[in-house]
PDB file of C-alpha atoms in Angstrom:
ATOM      1  CA  MET A   1     -18.859  -8.203  10.421  1.00  0.00           C
ATOM      2  CA  ASN A   2     -20.322  -5.135   8.821  1.00  0.00           C
ATOM      3  CA  ARG A   3     -18.335  -4.946   5.078  1.00  0.00           C
ATOM      4  CA  ARG A   4     -19.473  -0.564   5.540  1.00  0.00           C
ATOM      5  CA  TYR A   5     -17.046  -0.609   8.804  1.00  0.00           C
ATOM      6  CA  LEU A   6     -14.455  -3.293   6.825  1.00  0.00           C
ATOM      7  CA  LEU A   7     -14.206  -0.890   4.052  1.00  0.00           C
ATOM      8  CA  LEU A   8     -12.735   1.838   6.730  1.00  0.00           C
ATOM      9  CA  ALA A   9     -11.247   0.000   8.639  1.00  0.00           C
ATOM     10  CA  LEU A  10      -9.141  -2.593   6.987  1.00  0.00           C
ATOM     11  CA  PRO A  11      -7.205   0.148   5.189  1.00  0.00           C
ATOM     12  CA  VAL A  12      -6.498   1.815   8.540  1.00  0.00           C
ATOM     13  CA  PHE A  13      -5.457  -0.606  10.083  1.00  0.00           C
ATOM     14  CA  SER A  14      -3.269  -2.184   7.428  1.00  0.00           C
ATOM     15  CA  PHE A  15      -1.261   1.777   7.257  1.00  0.00           C
ATOM     16  CA  LEU A  16      -1.356   1.828  11.597  1.00  0.00           C
ATOM     17  CA  TRP A  17       0.166  -1.590  11.334  1.00  0.00           C
ATOM     18  CA  PHE A  18       2.680  -0.590   8.535  1.00  0.00           C
ATOM     19  CA  ALA A  19       3.524   2.849  10.436  1.00  0.00           C
ATOM     20  CA  CYS A  20       4.142   1.356  13.484  1.00  0.00           C
ATOM     21  CA  THR A  21       6.239  -1.672  11.824  1.00  0.00           C
ATOM     22  CA  ILE A  22       8.357   0.829  10.599  1.00  0.00           C
ATOM     23  CA  PHE A  23       8.616   3.268  13.699  1.00  0.00           C
ATOM     24  CA  ILE A  24       9.240   0.144  16.062  1.00  0.00           C
ATOM     25  CA  ALA A  25      11.608  -0.915  13.987  1.00  0.00           C
ATOM     26  CA  GLY A  26      13.795   1.887  12.848  1.00  0.00           C
ATOM     27  CA  HIS A  27      13.610   2.738  16.668  1.00  0.00           C
ATOM     28  CA  PHE A  28      15.756  -0.384  17.677  1.00  0.00           C
ATOM     29  CA  TYR A  29      17.961  -0.560  14.307  1.00  0.00           C
ATOM     30  CA  PRO A  30      20.956   1.736  15.077  1.00  0.00           C
ATOM     31  CA  ASP A  31      21.608   4.868  13.482  1.00  0.00           C
ATOM     32  CA  TYR A  32      18.616   4.304  11.469  1.00  0.00           C
ATOM     33  CA  SER A  33      17.475   7.084   9.245  1.00  0.00           C
ATOM     34  CA  HIS A  34      14.052   7.206   8.212  1.00  0.00           C
ATOM     35  CA  VAL A  35      14.956  10.138   5.307  1.00  0.00           C
ATOM     36  CA  ALA A  36      18.296   8.232   3.733  1.00  0.00           C
ATOM     37  CA  GLN A  37      17.342   4.320   3.836  1.00  0.00           C
ATOM     38  CA  PHE A  38      14.997   2.163   2.659  1.00  0.00           C
ATOM     39  CA  ILE A  39      11.855   0.981   4.475  1.00  0.00           C
ATOM     40  CA  SER A  40      12.976  -2.971   3.308  1.00  0.00           C
ATOM     41  CA  GLU A  41      16.469  -2.304   5.027  1.00  0.00           C
ATOM     42  CA  LEU A  42      14.245  -2.830   8.119  1.00  0.00           C
ATOM     43  CA  GLY A  43      13.878  -6.983   7.225  1.00  0.00           C
ATOM     44  CA  ALA A  44      16.429  -7.073   5.631  1.00  0.00           C
ATOM     45  CA  THR A  45      18.757  -9.967   5.528  1.00  0.00           C
ATOM     46  CA  GLY A  46      21.467  -8.889   8.129  1.00  0.00           C
ATOM     47  CA  SER A  47      19.494  -6.752   9.892  1.00  0.00           C
ATOM     48  CA  PRO A  48      18.587  -6.986  13.982  1.00  0.00           C
ATOM     49  CA  TYR A  49      15.758  -8.071  13.805  1.00  0.00           C
ATOM     50  CA  GLY A  50      14.359  -9.011   9.944  1.00  0.00           C
ATOM     51  CA  ASN A  51      12.279 -12.009  10.417  1.00  0.00           C
ATOM     52  CA  TYR A  52       9.973 -10.213  13.138  1.00  0.00           C
ATOM     53  CA  VAL A  53       9.700  -7.453  10.745  1.00  0.00           C
ATOM     54  CA  ASN A  54       8.510  -9.276   7.941  1.00  0.00           C
ATOM     55  CA  TYR A  55       6.447 -12.126   9.532  1.00  0.00           C
ATOM     56  CA  LEU A  56       4.795  -9.772  12.139  1.00  0.00           C
ATOM     57  CA  GLY A  57       5.137  -6.747   9.955  1.00  0.00           C
ATOM     58  CA  PHE A  58       5.219  -6.416   6.808  1.00  0.00           C
ATOM     59  CA  ILE A  59       2.998  -9.263   6.357  1.00  0.00           C
ATOM     60  CA  PRO A  60       0.185  -9.162   8.290  1.00  0.00           C
ATOM     61  CA  THR A  61       0.033  -5.353   6.732  1.00  0.00           C
ATOM     62  CA  GLU A  62      -0.828  -6.843   3.315  1.00  0.00           C
ATOM     63  CA  LEU A  63      -3.141  -9.045   4.345  1.00  0.00           C
ATOM     64  CA  PHE A  64      -4.814  -5.839   6.170  1.00  0.00           C
ATOM     65  CA  LEU A  65      -5.354  -4.552   2.374  1.00  0.00           C
ATOM     66  CA  LEU A  66      -5.519  -7.876   0.392  1.00  0.00           C
ATOM     67  CA  GLY A  67      -9.069  -7.594   3.142  1.00  0.00           C
ATOM     68  CA  PHE A  68      -9.788  -4.640   1.517  1.00  0.00           C
ATOM     69  CA  VAL A  69      -9.767  -5.923  -1.565  1.00  0.00           C
ATOM     70  CA  PHE A  70     -12.027  -8.689  -1.159  1.00  0.00           C
ATOM     71  CA  VAL A  71     -14.867  -6.211   0.810  1.00  0.00           C
ATOM     72  CA  SER A  72     -14.363  -3.470  -1.639  1.00  0.00           C
ATOM     73  CA  ASP A  73     -15.249  -6.183  -4.495  1.00  0.00           C
ATOM     74  CA  SER A  74     -18.520  -7.290  -2.726  1.00  0.00           C
ATOM     75  CA  VAL A  75     -19.838  -3.599  -3.205  1.00  0.00           C
ATOM     76  CA  LEU A  76     -18.159  -1.589  -6.202  1.00  0.00           C
ATOM     77  CA  PRO A  77     -19.711  -1.942  -9.417  1.00  0.00           C
ATOM     78  CA  ARG A  78     -18.263  -4.571 -11.595  1.00  0.00           C
ATOM     79  CA  THR A  79     -17.559  -2.732 -14.684  1.00  0.00           C
ATOM     80  CA  LYS A  80     -14.148  -3.850 -16.418  1.00  0.00           C
ATOM     81  CA  TRP A  81     -11.725  -0.123 -14.872  1.00  0.00           C
ATOM     82  CA  ASN A  82     -13.249  -1.186 -11.318  1.00  0.00           C
ATOM     83  CA  THR A  83     -12.031  -4.335 -11.871  1.00  0.00           C
ATOM     84  CA  ILE A  84      -8.927  -3.936 -13.144  1.00  0.00           C
ATOM     85  CA  GLY A  85      -8.356  -1.226 -10.481  1.00  0.00           C
ATOM     86  CA  LEU A  86      -8.865  -3.853  -7.637  1.00  0.00           C
ATOM     87  CA  ILE A  87      -6.720  -6.387  -9.307  1.00  0.00           C
ATOM     88  CA  LEU A  88      -4.108  -3.882  -9.233  1.00  0.00           C
ATOM     89  CA  ILE A  89      -4.420  -2.652  -6.013  1.00  0.00           C
ATOM     90  CA  ALA A  90      -4.516  -6.964  -4.877  1.00  0.00           C
ATOM     91  CA  VAL A  91      -1.246  -6.972  -6.513  1.00  0.00           C
ATOM     92  CA  TYR A  92       0.739  -4.321  -4.782  1.00  0.00           C
ATOM     93  CA  GLY A  93      -0.264  -6.194  -1.728  1.00  0.00           C
ATOM     94  CA  VAL A  94       0.608  -9.671  -2.948  1.00  0.00           C
ATOM     95  CA  SER A  95       4.445  -7.884  -4.345  1.00  0.00           C
ATOM     96  CA  LEU A  96       5.218  -6.693  -1.711  1.00  0.00           C
ATOM     97  CA  GLY A  97       3.633  -9.778   0.215  1.00  0.00           C
ATOM     98  CA  VAL A  98       6.588 -11.429  -1.961  1.00  0.00           C
ATOM     99  CA  ALA A  99       9.246  -8.713  -1.138  1.00  0.00           C
ATOM    100  CA  ALA A 100       8.634  -9.339   2.918  1.00  0.00           C
ATOM    101  CA  PHE A 101       9.353 -13.840   2.178  1.00  0.00           C
ATOM    102  CA  PHE A 102      12.217 -12.035   0.004  1.00  0.00           C
ATOM    103  CA  PRO A 103      14.255  -9.711   1.838  1.00  0.00           C
ATOM    104  CA  CYS A 104      17.032  -7.462   0.483  1.00  0.00           C
ATOM    105  CA  ASP A 105      20.178  -8.115   0.948  1.00  0.00           C
ATOM    106  CA  PHE A 106      21.559  -6.213   4.364  1.00  0.00           C
ATOM    107  CA  GLU A 107      21.271  -2.665   3.442  1.00  0.00           C
ATOM    108  CA  CYS A 108      19.644  -3.247   0.405  1.00  0.00           C
ATOM    109  CA  GLU A 109      22.824  -2.470  -1.921  1.00  0.00           C
ATOM    110  CA  PRO A 110      24.891  -5.468  -2.391  1.00  0.00           C
ATOM    111  CA  ASP A 111      27.763  -6.388  -4.629  1.00  0.00           C
ATOM    112  CA  VAL A 112      26.812 -10.011  -6.326  1.00  0.00           C
ATOM    113  CA  PRO A 113      23.262  -9.951  -4.808  1.00  0.00           C
ATOM    114  CA  THR A 114      21.243 -12.928  -3.686  1.00  0.00           C
ATOM    115  CA  LEU A 115      18.396 -14.686  -5.234  1.00  0.00           C
ATOM    116  CA  SER A 116      16.407 -12.901  -2.983  1.00  0.00           C
ATOM    117  CA  HIS A 117      17.506  -9.729  -3.115  1.00  0.00           C
ATOM    118  CA  LEU A 118      16.879  -9.659  -6.489  1.00  0.00           C
ATOM    119  CA  ILE A 119      13.095 -11.423  -6.140  1.00  0.00           C
ATOM    120  CA  HIS A 120      12.652  -8.373  -3.805  1.00  0.00           C
ATOM    121  CA  MET A 121      13.138  -5.870  -6.103  1.00  0.00           C
ATOM    122  CA  ALA A 122      11.555  -7.573  -8.815  1.00  0.00           C
ATOM    123  CA  SER A 123       8.458  -7.639  -6.468  1.00  0.00           C
ATOM    124  CA  ALA A 124       8.820  -4.193  -5.177  1.00  0.00           C
ATOM    125  CA  PHE A 125       8.665  -1.864  -7.682  1.00  0.00           C
ATOM    126  CA  PRO A 126       6.722  -3.223 -10.331  1.00  0.00           C
ATOM    127  CA  GLY A 127       4.202  -3.878  -7.060  1.00  0.00           C
ATOM    128  CA  TYR A 128       4.192   0.260  -6.677  1.00  0.00           C
ATOM    129  CA  LEU A 129       3.761   0.773  -9.766  1.00  0.00           C
ATOM    130  CA  CYS A 130       0.763  -1.421  -9.894  1.00  0.00           C
ATOM    131  CA  GLY A 131      -0.662   0.776  -6.694  1.00  0.00           C
ATOM    132  CA  ILE A 132      -0.558   4.390  -8.726  1.00  0.00           C
ATOM    133  CA  LEU A 133      -2.633   2.330 -11.692  1.00  0.00           C
ATOM    134  CA  ALA A 134      -4.732   1.643 -10.032  1.00  0.00           C
ATOM    135  CA  ILE A 135      -5.425   4.608  -8.425  1.00  0.00           C
ATOM    136  CA  PHE A 136      -6.176   6.050 -12.059  1.00  0.00           C
ATOM    137  CA  CYS A 137      -8.218   2.788 -13.459  1.00  0.00           C
ATOM    138  CA  ILE A 138     -10.258   3.612 -10.239  1.00  0.00           C
ATOM    139  CA  SER A 139     -10.529   6.874 -11.003  1.00  0.00           C
ATOM    140  CA  SER A 140     -11.500   7.166 -13.812  1.00  0.00           C
ATOM    141  CA  ALA A 141     -14.378   4.683 -13.628  1.00  0.00           C
ATOM    142  CA  SER A 142     -16.174   6.619 -10.408  1.00  0.00           C
ATOM    143  CA  LYS A 143     -18.794   7.667 -12.208  1.00  0.00           C
ATOM    144  CA  SER A 144     -20.254   4.030 -12.039  1.00  0.00           C
ATOM    145  CA  TRP A 145     -21.241   4.576  -8.621  1.00  0.00           C
ATOM    146  CA  SER A 146     -19.892   8.595  -7.317  1.00  0.00           C
ATOM    147  CA  LYS A 147     -22.000  11.046  -8.605  1.00  0.00           C
ATOM    148  CA  SER A 148     -19.084  13.364  -7.211  1.00  0.00           C
ATOM    149  CA  LYS A 149     -16.141  13.887  -9.396  1.00  0.00           C
ATOM    150  CA  THR A 150     -13.692  15.005  -6.467  1.00  0.00           C
ATOM    151  CA  PHE A 151     -12.975  11.687  -6.015  1.00  0.00           C
ATOM    152  CA  LYS A 152     -11.922  11.259  -9.447  1.00  0.00           C
ATOM    153  CA  TYR A 153     -10.039  14.431  -9.149  1.00  0.00           C
ATOM    154  CA  THR A 154      -8.549  13.457  -5.829  1.00  0.00           C
ATOM    155  CA  GLY A 155      -7.748  10.001  -7.239  1.00  0.00           C
ATOM    156  CA  TYR A 156      -5.484  12.295 -10.011  1.00  0.00           C
ATOM    157  CA  VAL A 157      -3.746  14.284  -7.694  1.00  0.00           C
ATOM    158  CA  ALA A 158      -2.910  11.331  -5.598  1.00  0.00           C
ATOM    159  CA  GLY A 159      -1.869   9.722  -8.481  1.00  0.00           C
ATOM    160  CA  ILE A 160       0.143  11.789  -9.660  1.00  0.00           C
ATOM    161  CA  PHE A 161       2.247  12.771  -6.763  1.00  0.00           C
ATOM    162  CA  ALA A 162       2.520   8.732  -6.185  1.00  0.00           C
ATOM    163  CA  LEU A 163       4.074   8.725  -9.086  1.00  0.00           C
ATOM    164  CA  PHE A 164       6.230  11.726  -8.782  1.00  0.00           C
ATOM    165  CA  ALA A 165       7.879  10.139  -5.590  1.00  0.00           C
ATOM    166  CA  LEU A 166       7.965   6.452  -7.377  1.00  0.00           C
ATOM    167  CA  VAL A 167      10.354   8.090 -10.012  1.00  0.00           C
ATOM    168  CA  ASN A 168      11.976   9.797  -7.257  1.00  0.00           C
ATOM    169  CA  LEU A 169      13.451   6.790  -5.722  1.00  0.00           C
ATOM    170  CA  ASP A 170      17.219   6.859  -6.047  1.00  0.00           C
ATOM    171  CA  PRO A 171      18.786   4.379  -4.032  1.00  0.00           C
ATOM    172  CA  SER A 172      21.982   6.784  -4.202  1.00  0.00           C
ATOM    173  CA  SER A 173      19.776   9.967  -2.878  1.00  0.00           C
ATOM    174  CA  ASN A 174      19.850  11.642   0.305  1.00  0.00           C
ATOM    175  CA  THR A 175      16.198  11.600   0.680  1.00  0.00           C
ATOM    176  CA  VAL A 176      15.420   8.322  -1.078  1.00  0.00           C
ATOM    177  CA  GLY A 177      13.805   6.603   2.402  1.00  0.00           C
ATOM    178  CA  LEU A 178      11.464  10.089   2.337  1.00  0.00           C
ATOM    179  CA  ASN A 179      10.846   9.712  -1.212  1.00  0.00           C
ATOM    180  CA  GLN A 180       9.418   5.834  -0.279  1.00  0.00           C
ATOM    181  CA  ARG A 181       7.049   7.075   2.461  1.00  0.00           C
ATOM    182  CA  VAL A 182       5.743  10.097   0.652  1.00  0.00           C
ATOM    183  CA  LEU A 183       5.002   7.769  -2.122  1.00  0.00           C
ATOM    184  CA  GLU A 184       3.734   4.812   0.657  1.00  0.00           C
ATOM    185  CA  PHE A 185       1.820   7.522   2.547  1.00  0.00           C
ATOM    186  CA  THR A 186       0.264   8.761  -0.416  1.00  0.00           C
ATOM    187  CA  LEU A 187      -1.007   5.463  -1.785  1.00  0.00           C
ATOM    188  CA  TYR A 188      -2.855   4.644   1.585  1.00  0.00           C
ATOM    189  CA  SER A 189      -4.146   7.881   2.075  1.00  0.00           C
ATOM    190  CA  TRP A 190      -5.901   7.370  -1.256  1.00  0.00           C
ATOM    191  CA  PHE A 191      -6.809   3.410  -0.322  1.00  0.00           C
ATOM    192  CA  ILE A 192      -8.649   4.866   3.026  1.00  0.00           C
ATOM    193  CA  TYR A 193     -10.289   7.511   1.303  1.00  0.00           C
ATOM    194  CA  PHE A 194     -11.308   5.377  -1.274  1.00  0.00           C
ATOM    195  CA  GLY A 195     -13.126   2.934   1.695  1.00  0.00           C
ATOM    196  CA  TYR A 196     -13.882   5.825   2.943  1.00  0.00           C
ATOM    197  CA  CYS A 197     -16.229   6.910   0.158  1.00  0.00           C
ATOM    198  CA  LEU A 198     -18.164   3.894  -0.959  1.00  0.00           C
ATOM    199  CA  ARG A 199     -18.838   3.906   2.238  1.00  0.00           C
ATOM    200  CA  ARG A 200     -20.481   6.598   2.213  1.00  0.00           C
ATOM    201  CA  LYS A 201     -22.193   6.138  -1.212  1.00  0.00           C
ATOM    202  CA  LEU A 202     -23.043   2.421  -1.244  1.00  0.00           C
ATOM    203  CA  PRO A 203     -25.054   2.278   2.412  1.00  0.00           C
ATOM    204  CA  ASN A 204     -27.166  -0.584   0.603  1.00  0.00           C
ATOM    205  CA  LYS A 205     -25.106  -2.671  -0.906  1.00  0.00           C
ATOM    206  CA  ALA A 206     -22.347  -2.486   1.085  1.00  0.00           C
ATOM    207  CA  ILE A 207     -24.880  -3.805   4.434  1.00  0.00           C
ATOM    208  CA  LYS A 208     -26.941  -5.576   2.621  1.00  0.00           C
ATOM    209  CA  GLY A 209     -26.241  -9.667   4.305  1.00  0.00           C
ATOM    210  CA  ASP A 210     -24.135  -8.553   6.946  1.00  0.00           C
ATOM    211  CA  LYS A 211     -24.968  -9.073  10.692  1.00  0.00           C
TER     212      LYS A 211
END
């Protein structure tokens, strides 16, 4: 399949799959609040459709994203920071995939956390940080493939905005769900923008060998 198509389609599919999972699961979760509750609560132990949310929703989302990393690696110049950035995006995807395999306890606020809950928390938050660091790494190294400074500075703005959302993921906050959704939306917006820019800036290398 044409890699120019995949560079944009994969992050878009990943985002849409993720957004639809959250919307549909939230609709069937009694009294669920997208503003006040973590996304992970939709797949938590004891949630109405936790297994479906994790295995048919969250995990396919990350597989689309890992596919995007693989295709991006085939067209992005092999510099140190580009490589580190792609690895960090992969770590972000894998970490959230692990968090789906090991759901948090019911409502993600247990008195005595289970091993699954501890693994979930130990995977999710570092994963978010890796996603943010990936933005800074790839944006800083964009001179190797993009003549425009717009991509670099857009990345810096997105990275700072995402970092601000991350540090505000306070479980006691009445807007923790909203903050998490802002974080996810910011990361995915940049992933899609990154794929779009790669698609435009590297047309010849991106389609080399494609059929």
